[in-house]
PDB file of C-alpha atoms and ligand atoms in Angstrom:
ATOM      1  CA  MET A 831      15.685 -24.535 -17.809  1.00  0.00           C
ATOM      2  CA  THR A 832      15.545 -21.304 -15.957  1.00  0.00           C
ATOM      3  CA  THR A 833      12.411 -19.483 -15.161  1.00  0.00           C
ATOM      4  CA  ASN A 834      12.296 -15.879 -14.330  1.00  0.00           C
ATOM      5  CA  ILE A 835       9.592 -15.169 -11.372  1.00  0.00           C
ATOM      6  CA  PHE A 836       9.176 -11.847 -12.935  1.00  0.00           C
ATOM      7  CA  GLN A 837       8.301 -12.973 -16.288  1.00  0.00           C
ATOM      8  CA  ASP A 838       6.398 -15.850 -14.984  1.00  0.00           C
ATOM      9  CA  ILE A 839       4.208 -13.362 -12.964  1.00  0.00           C
ATOM     10  CA  LYS A 840       3.477 -11.247 -15.914  1.00  0.00           C
ATOM     11  CA  ASP A 841       2.715 -14.367 -17.940  1.00  0.00           C
ATOM     12  CA  ARG A 842       0.078 -15.875 -15.541  1.00  0.00           C
ATOM     13  CA  VAL A 843      -1.548 -12.961 -13.775  1.00  0.00           C
ATOM     14  CA  ASP A 844      -3.673 -10.216 -15.496  1.00  0.00           C
ATOM     15  CA  LEU A 845      -2.512  -6.891 -14.580  1.00  0.00           C
ATOM     16  CA  ARG A 846      -6.032  -5.810 -14.089  1.00  0.00           C
ATOM     17  CA  ASP A 847      -6.908  -8.649 -11.853  1.00  0.00           C
ATOM     18  CA  LEU A 848      -3.890  -7.783  -9.748  1.00  0.00           C
ATOM     19  CA  VAL A 849      -4.628  -4.188  -9.063  1.00  0.00           C
ATOM     20  CA  ARG A 850      -8.184  -5.303  -8.391  1.00  0.00           C
ATOM     21  CA  TYR A 851      -6.978  -7.728  -6.012  1.00  0.00           C
ATOM     22  CA  TYR A 852      -4.973  -5.123  -4.172  1.00  0.00           C
ATOM     23  CA  GLY A 853      -7.958  -2.754  -3.893  1.00  0.00           C
ATOM     24  CA  LEU A 854      -8.265  -0.591  -6.956  1.00  0.00           C
ATOM     25  CA  ASP A 855     -11.525  -0.009  -8.737  1.00  0.00           C
ATOM     26  CA  VAL A 856     -10.871  -0.453 -12.324  1.00  0.00           C
ATOM     27  CA  ASN A 857     -13.576   0.984 -14.790  1.00  0.00           C
ATOM     28  CA  ARG A 858     -14.343  -0.251 -18.102  1.00  0.00           C
ATOM     29  CA  GLY A 859     -11.936   1.915 -19.726  1.00  0.00           C
ATOM     30  CA  GLY A 860      -9.117   0.419 -17.611  1.00  0.00           C
ATOM     31  CA  PHE A 861      -8.823   3.498 -15.466  1.00  0.00           C
ATOM     32  CA  ALA A 862      -8.759   3.712 -11.739  1.00  0.00           C
ATOM     33  CA  CYS A 863      -8.167   6.202  -9.053  1.00  0.00           C
ATOM     34  CA  CYS A 864      -4.212   6.359  -8.569  1.00  0.00           C
ATOM     35  CA  PRO A 865      -3.078   4.830  -5.158  1.00  0.00           C
ATOM     36  CA  PHE A 866       0.060   6.888  -5.420  1.00  0.00           C
ATOM     37  CA  HIS A 867      -1.339  10.289  -5.526  1.00  0.00           C
ATOM     38  CA  ASN A 868      -4.473  11.726  -4.030  1.00  0.00           C
ATOM     39  CA  GLU A 869      -7.135  12.013  -6.742  1.00  0.00           C
ATOM     40  CA  ARG A 870     -11.007  11.954  -7.289  1.00  0.00           C
ATOM     41  CA  ASN A 871     -11.087  11.274 -10.928  1.00  0.00           C
ATOM     42  CA  PRO A 872      -9.258   8.418 -12.279  1.00  0.00           C
ATOM     43  CA  SER A 873      -6.096   9.028 -14.152  1.00  0.00           C
ATOM     44  CA  PHE A 874      -4.446   5.748 -13.408  1.00  0.00           C
ATOM     45  CA  LYS A 875      -4.485   3.669 -16.614  1.00  0.00           C
ATOM     46  CA  VAL A 876      -4.123  -0.113 -16.443  1.00  0.00           C
ATOM     47  CA  TYR A 877      -2.687  -1.834 -19.603  1.00  0.00           C
ATOM     48  CA  GLU A 878      -2.041  -5.395 -20.200  1.00  0.00           C
ATOM     49  CA  ASP A 879       1.544  -5.505 -19.015  1.00  0.00           C
ATOM     50  CA  HIS A 880       1.977  -2.059 -17.414  1.00  0.00           C
ATOM     51  CA  PHE A 881       0.231   0.763 -15.690  1.00  0.00           C
ATOM     52  CA  HIS A 882       0.763   4.469 -16.204  1.00  0.00           C
ATOM     53  CA  CYS A 883      -0.670   7.384 -14.115  1.00  0.00           C
ATOM     54  CA  PHE A 884      -1.287  10.505 -16.076  1.00  0.00           C
ATOM     55  CA  GLY A 885      -1.636  12.535 -12.921  1.00  0.00           C
ATOM     56  CA  CYS A 886       1.650  11.755 -11.189  1.00  0.00           C
ATOM     57  CA  GLY A 887       3.591   9.763 -13.673  1.00  0.00           C
ATOM     58  CA  GLU A 888       3.812   6.545 -11.884  1.00  0.00           C
ATOM     59  CA  HIS A 889       4.654   3.794 -14.201  1.00  0.00           C
ATOM     60  CA  GLY A 890       5.534   0.245 -14.093  1.00  0.00           C
ATOM     61  CA  ASP A 891       4.520  -3.521 -14.232  1.00  0.00           C
ATOM     62  CA  HIS A 892       2.944  -6.021 -11.939  1.00  0.00           C
ATOM     63  CA  VAL A 893       6.070  -6.107  -9.446  1.00  0.00           C
ATOM     64  CA  ASP A 894       6.403  -2.451  -9.655  1.00  0.00           C
ATOM     65  CA  PHE A 895       2.862  -1.874  -8.567  1.00  0.00           C
ATOM     66  CA  VAL A 896       3.078  -4.124  -5.496  1.00  0.00           C
ATOM     67  CA  GLN A 897       6.613  -3.005  -4.686  1.00  0.00           C
ATOM     68  CA  LYS A 898       5.400   0.842  -4.630  1.00  0.00           C
ATOM     69  CA  LEU A 899       2.142  -0.016  -2.914  1.00  0.00           C
ATOM     70  CA  TYR A 900       3.488  -1.867   0.016  1.00  0.00           C
ATOM     71  CA  GLY A 901       7.002  -0.415   0.234  1.00  0.00           C
ATOM     72  CA  LEU A 902       8.819  -3.698  -0.627  1.00  0.00           C
ATOM     73  CA  SER A 903      11.972  -4.784  -2.407  1.00  0.00           C
ATOM     74  CA  ASN A 904      11.081  -6.176  -6.086  1.00  0.00           C
ATOM     75  CA  ILE A 905      11.874  -9.647  -4.915  1.00  0.00           C
ATOM     76  CA  GLU A 906       9.699  -9.276  -1.836  1.00  0.00           C
ATOM     77  CA  ALA A 907       6.972  -7.938  -4.009  1.00  0.00           C
ATOM     78  CA  ALA A 908       7.242 -10.899  -6.504  1.00  0.00           C
ATOM     79  CA  LYS A 909       6.927 -13.416  -3.595  1.00  0.00           C
ATOM     80  CA  LYS A 910       4.059 -11.574  -2.246  1.00  0.00           C
ATOM     81  CA  ILE A 911       2.165 -11.888  -5.618  1.00  0.00           C
ATOM     82  CA  SER A 912       3.186 -15.327  -6.046  1.00  0.00           C
ATOM     83  CA  TYR A 913       1.687 -15.992  -2.479  1.00  0.00           C
ATOM     84  CA  ASP A 914      -1.377 -14.020  -2.854  1.00  0.00           C
ATOM     85  CA  PHE A 915      -2.190 -15.571  -6.273  1.00  0.00           C
ATOM     86  CA  GLY A 916      -1.152 -19.116  -5.408  1.00  0.00           C
ATOM     87  CA  LEU A 917       1.421 -19.354  -7.980  1.00  0.00           C
ATOM     88  CA  GLY A 918       3.850 -21.242  -5.821  1.00  0.00           C
ATOM     89  CA  LEU A 919       6.857 -19.193  -7.264  1.00  0.00           C
ATOM     90  CA  GLU A 920       8.032 -18.318  -3.716  1.00  0.00           C
ATOM     91  CA  ARG A 921       8.890 -21.766  -2.828  1.00  0.00           C
ATOM     92  CA  GLY A 922      10.870 -22.398  -5.782  1.00  0.00           C
ATOM     93  CA  LYS A 923       8.257 -24.484  -7.511  1.00  0.00           C
ATOM     94  CA  PHE A 924       8.521 -23.284 -11.221  1.00  0.00           C
ATOM     95  CA  ALA A 925       7.381 -26.106 -13.145  1.00  0.00           C
ATOM     96  CA  THR A 926       3.519 -26.696 -12.840  1.00  0.00           C
ATOM     97  CA  PRO A 927       1.533 -23.892 -14.286  1.00  0.00           C
ATOM     98  CA  VAL A 928      -1.264 -23.022 -11.774  1.00  0.00           C
ATOM     99  CA  ARG A 929      -4.245 -20.979 -12.800  1.00  0.00           C
ATOM    100  CA  PRO A 930      -3.979 -17.630 -10.964  1.00  0.00           C
ATOM    101  CA  ARG A 931      -6.589 -17.985  -8.020  1.00  0.00           C
ATOM    102  CA  ILE A 932      -8.584 -14.862  -7.373  1.00  0.00           C
ATOM    103  CA  MET A 933     -10.035 -15.214  -3.880  1.00  0.00           C
ATOM    104  CA  LYS A 934     -13.314 -13.642  -3.203  1.00  0.00           C
ATOM    105  CA  LYS A 935     -12.677 -10.704  -1.029  1.00  0.00           C
ATOM    106  CA  ASP A 936     -14.104 -10.900   2.503  1.00  0.00           C
ATOM    107  CA  ALA A 937     -14.859  -8.076   4.856  1.00  0.00           C
ATOM    108  CA  PHE A 938     -11.459  -8.625   6.563  1.00  0.00           C
ATOM    109  CA  THR A 939      -9.420  -8.460   3.181  1.00  0.00           C
ATOM    110  CA  LEU A 940     -11.331  -5.564   2.014  1.00  0.00           C
ATOM    111  CA  TRP A 941     -10.576  -3.623   5.410  1.00  0.00           C
ATOM    112  CA  ARG A 942      -7.024  -4.786   5.438  1.00  0.00           C
ATOM    113  CA  ASN A 943      -6.116  -3.571   1.692  1.00  0.00           C
ATOM    114  CA  ASP A 944      -7.812  -0.025   2.433  1.00  0.00           C
ATOM    115  CA  CYS A 945      -6.211   0.218   5.736  1.00  0.00           C
ATOM    116  CA  ILE A 946      -2.581  -0.485   4.739  1.00  0.00           C
ATOM    117  CA  LYS A 947      -2.845   2.521   2.130  1.00  0.00           C
ATOM    118  CA  THR A 948      -4.156   4.777   5.053  1.00  0.00           C
ATOM    119  CA  VAL A 949      -1.689   3.698   7.508  1.00  0.00           C
ATOM    120  CA  ILE A 950       1.266   4.046   4.903  1.00  0.00           C
ATOM    121  CA  GLU A 951       0.245   7.561   4.168  1.00  0.00           C
ATOM    122  CA  TYR A 952       0.134   8.465   7.887  1.00  0.00           C
ATOM    123  CA  LYS A 953       3.413   6.885   8.667  1.00  0.00           C
ATOM    124  CA  LYS A 954       4.971   8.878   5.874  1.00  0.00           C
ATOM    125  CA  LEU A 955       3.395  11.992   7.081  1.00  0.00           C
ATOM    126  CA  LEU A 956       4.649  11.507  10.470  1.00  0.00           C
ATOM    127  CA  GLU A 957       8.052  10.652   9.260  1.00  0.00           C
ATOM    128  CA  TYR A 958       8.023  13.845   7.061  1.00  0.00           C
ATOM    129  CA  TRP A 959       6.912  15.839  10.153  1.00  0.00           C
ATOM    130  CA  SER A 960       9.516  14.642  12.594  1.00  0.00           C
ATOM    131  CA  ARG A 961      12.263  15.714   9.920  1.00  0.00           C
ATOM    132  CA  ILE A 962      10.979  19.201   9.119  1.00  0.00           C
ATOM    133  CA  TYR A 963       9.617  20.083  12.565  1.00  0.00           C
ATOM    134  CA  ASP A 964      12.483  18.846  14.500  1.00  0.00           C
ATOM    135  CA  PRO A 965      13.262  21.445  17.149  1.00  0.00           C
ATOM    136  CA  ARG A 966      16.532  23.080  16.054  1.00  0.00           C
ATOM    137  CA  SER A 967      17.493  24.205  19.633  1.00  0.00           C
ATOM    138  CA  PRO A 968      16.438  23.387  23.152  1.00  0.00           C
ATOM    139  CA  ILE A 969      14.686  26.788  23.233  1.00  0.00           C
ATOM    140  CA  ASP A 970      12.652  26.428  20.176  1.00  0.00           C
ATOM    141  CA  LYS A 971       8.867  25.857  20.870  1.00  0.00           C
ATOM    142  CA  ILE A 972       7.962  22.263  20.043  1.00  0.00           C
ATOM    143  CA  ASP A 973       5.614  21.989  17.150  1.00  0.00           C
ATOM    144  CA  ASP A 974       2.317  19.994  17.820  1.00  0.00           C
ATOM    145  CA  ARG A 975       3.228  18.040  14.610  1.00  0.00           C
ATOM    146  CA  PHE A 976       6.479  17.001  15.927  1.00  0.00           C
ATOM    147  CA  LEU A 977       4.916  15.678  19.022  1.00  0.00           C
ATOM    148  CA  GLU A 978       2.439  13.949  17.110  1.00  0.00           C
ATOM    149  CA  SER A 979       4.939  12.102  15.206  1.00  0.00           C
ATOM    150  CA  VAL A 980       6.880  11.196  18.372  1.00  0.00           C
ATOM    151  CA  HIS A 981       3.866   9.918  20.083  1.00  0.00           C
ATOM    152  CA  ASN A 982       2.213   8.108  17.082  1.00  0.00           C
ATOM    153  CA  ARG A 983       4.884   6.746  14.896  1.00  0.00           C
ATOM    154  CA  GLY A 984       5.737   3.630  16.850  1.00  0.00           C
ATOM    155  CA  TYR A 985       2.072   2.415  16.846  1.00  0.00           C
ATOM    156  CA  ALA A 986       1.542   3.310  13.208  1.00  0.00           C
ATOM    157  CA  GLU A 987       4.683   1.243  12.311  1.00  0.00           C
ATOM    158  CA  TYR A 988       3.620  -1.684  14.508  1.00  0.00           C
ATOM    159  CA  TYR A 989       0.196  -1.608  12.924  1.00  0.00           C
ATOM    160  CA  LEU A 990       1.598  -1.581   9.308  1.00  0.00           C
ATOM    161  CA  GLU A 991       4.326  -4.282  10.007  1.00  0.00           C
ATOM    162  CA  THR A 992       1.476  -6.768  11.589  1.00  0.00           C
ATOM    163  CA  LEU A 993      -0.704  -6.019   8.349  1.00  0.00           C
ATOM    164  CA  LEU A 994       2.235  -6.668   6.027  1.00  0.00           C
ATOM    165  CA  ILE A 995       4.215  -9.463   7.471  1.00  0.00           C
ATOM    166  CA  GLY A 996       2.317 -10.643  10.479  1.00  0.00           C
ATOM    167  CA  SER A 997       0.734 -14.097  10.563  1.00  0.00           C
ATOM    168  CA  LYS A 998      -2.905 -14.505   9.422  1.00  0.00           C
ATOM    169  CA  GLN A 999      -3.752 -14.963  13.113  1.00  0.00           C
ATOM    170  CA  GLU A1000      -1.873 -11.847  14.262  1.00  0.00           C
ATOM    171  CA  GLN A1001      -3.739  -9.778  11.773  1.00  0.00           C
ATOM    172  CA  ARG A1002      -7.154 -10.913  12.970  1.00  0.00           C
ATOM    173  CA  GLU A1003      -6.221 -10.219  16.475  1.00  0.00           C
ATOM    174  CA  LEU A1004      -5.132  -6.742  15.499  1.00  0.00           C
ATOM    175  CA  TYR A1005      -8.429  -6.429  13.530  1.00  0.00           C
ATOM    176  CA  GLU A1006     -10.321  -7.520  16.705  1.00  0.00           C
ATOM    177  CA  MET A1007      -8.284  -5.273  18.887  1.00  0.00           C
ATOM    178  CA  ASP A1008      -8.347  -2.130  17.162  1.00  0.00           C
ATOM    179  CA  LYS A1009     -10.086  -1.969  13.750  1.00  0.00           C
ATOM    180  CA  SER A1010     -11.230   1.494  14.194  1.00  0.00           C
ATOM    181  CA  TYR A1011      -7.607   2.788  14.105  1.00  0.00           C
ATOM    182  CA  PRO A1012      -7.506   3.289  10.265  1.00  0.00           C
ATOM    183  CA  ASP A1013     -10.675   5.408  10.368  1.00  0.00           C
ATOM    184  CA  LYS A1014      -9.312   7.600  13.242  1.00  0.00           C
ATOM    185  CA  ILE A1015      -6.125   8.051  10.821  1.00  0.00           C
ATOM    186  CA  LYS A1016      -8.229   8.739   7.934  1.00  0.00           C
ATOM    187  CA  LYS A1017     -10.165  11.553   9.843  1.00  0.00           C
ATOM    188  CA  ARG A1018      -6.873  12.988  10.909  1.00  0.00           C
ATOM    189  CA  LEU A1019      -5.574  13.036   7.199  1.00  0.00           C
ATOM    190  CA  ASP A1020      -8.731  14.389   6.152  1.00  0.00           C
ATOM    191  CA  SER A1021      -8.588  17.182   8.706  1.00  0.00           C
ATOM    192  CA  LEU A1022      -5.265  18.472   7.013  1.00  0.00           C
ATOM    193  CA  ASP A1023      -5.674  20.810   4.208  1.00  0.00           C
ATOM    194  CA  SER A1024      -4.766  19.414   0.893  1.00  0.00           C
ATOM    195  CA  VAL A1025      -2.014  21.811   0.483  1.00  0.00           C
ATOM    196  CA  SER A1026      -0.010  20.534   3.304  1.00  0.00           C
ATOM    197  CA  ARG A1027      -1.002  16.834   2.481  1.00  0.00           C
ATOM    198  CA  SER A1028       0.295  17.202  -1.180  1.00  0.00           C
ATOM    199  CA  ALA A1029       3.222  19.028  -0.125  1.00  0.00           C
ATOM    200  CA  CYS A1030       4.266  16.227   2.117  1.00  0.00           C
ATOM    201  CA  LYS A1031       3.590  13.587  -0.377  1.00  0.00           C
ATOM    202  CA  LYS A1032       5.818  15.411  -2.935  1.00  0.00           C
ATOM    203  CA  ALA A1033       8.562  15.775  -0.276  1.00  0.00           C
ATOM    204  CA  ILE A1034       8.632  12.112   0.306  1.00  0.00           C
TER     205      ILE A1034
HETATM  206 ZN1   ZN B2354      -0.896   9.018  -9.643  1.00  0.00          ZN
END
């Protein structure tokens, strides 16, 4: 008997539980604010087996959601879901059905989920800036945004990587060491006007 990890995830995890687990606030109508574009009013609808955003058109199932949110491949996303929900699929144990386990979120987990989204946005912005403000010739004046991307990209990448694939201990250490980093970034992102922020998002 072969079991498909993707189908198994769909069968065993409620999509609303899943998006909530990864930080979305789903209202009674099944709508949430979309994590893939910037919005104040929820236009991201969570159905039983798929989601659809009426704002930006993002669409997909359980694995697509996690894949897009964390920038993973589909198999990595499936493994992450399996791990986070205690399904045991990532270790090749397909036989015993386990009831999905939704852990109560502690302050650290809440901080981490929120933080990942912010750092991803900032990192993408820096990547975008380093492309479009790359000085074309040695006599060009160097744009401040290019400098910012040169100076800050490495740390943003390190920070994100630790949160995504670091051990629990490494993540805690990062939290102790520099938990205000995402707040600083958030302020930086908020200081940009919405036009340049969404232009960048579209360009990515
Ligand atoms: Zn959207």
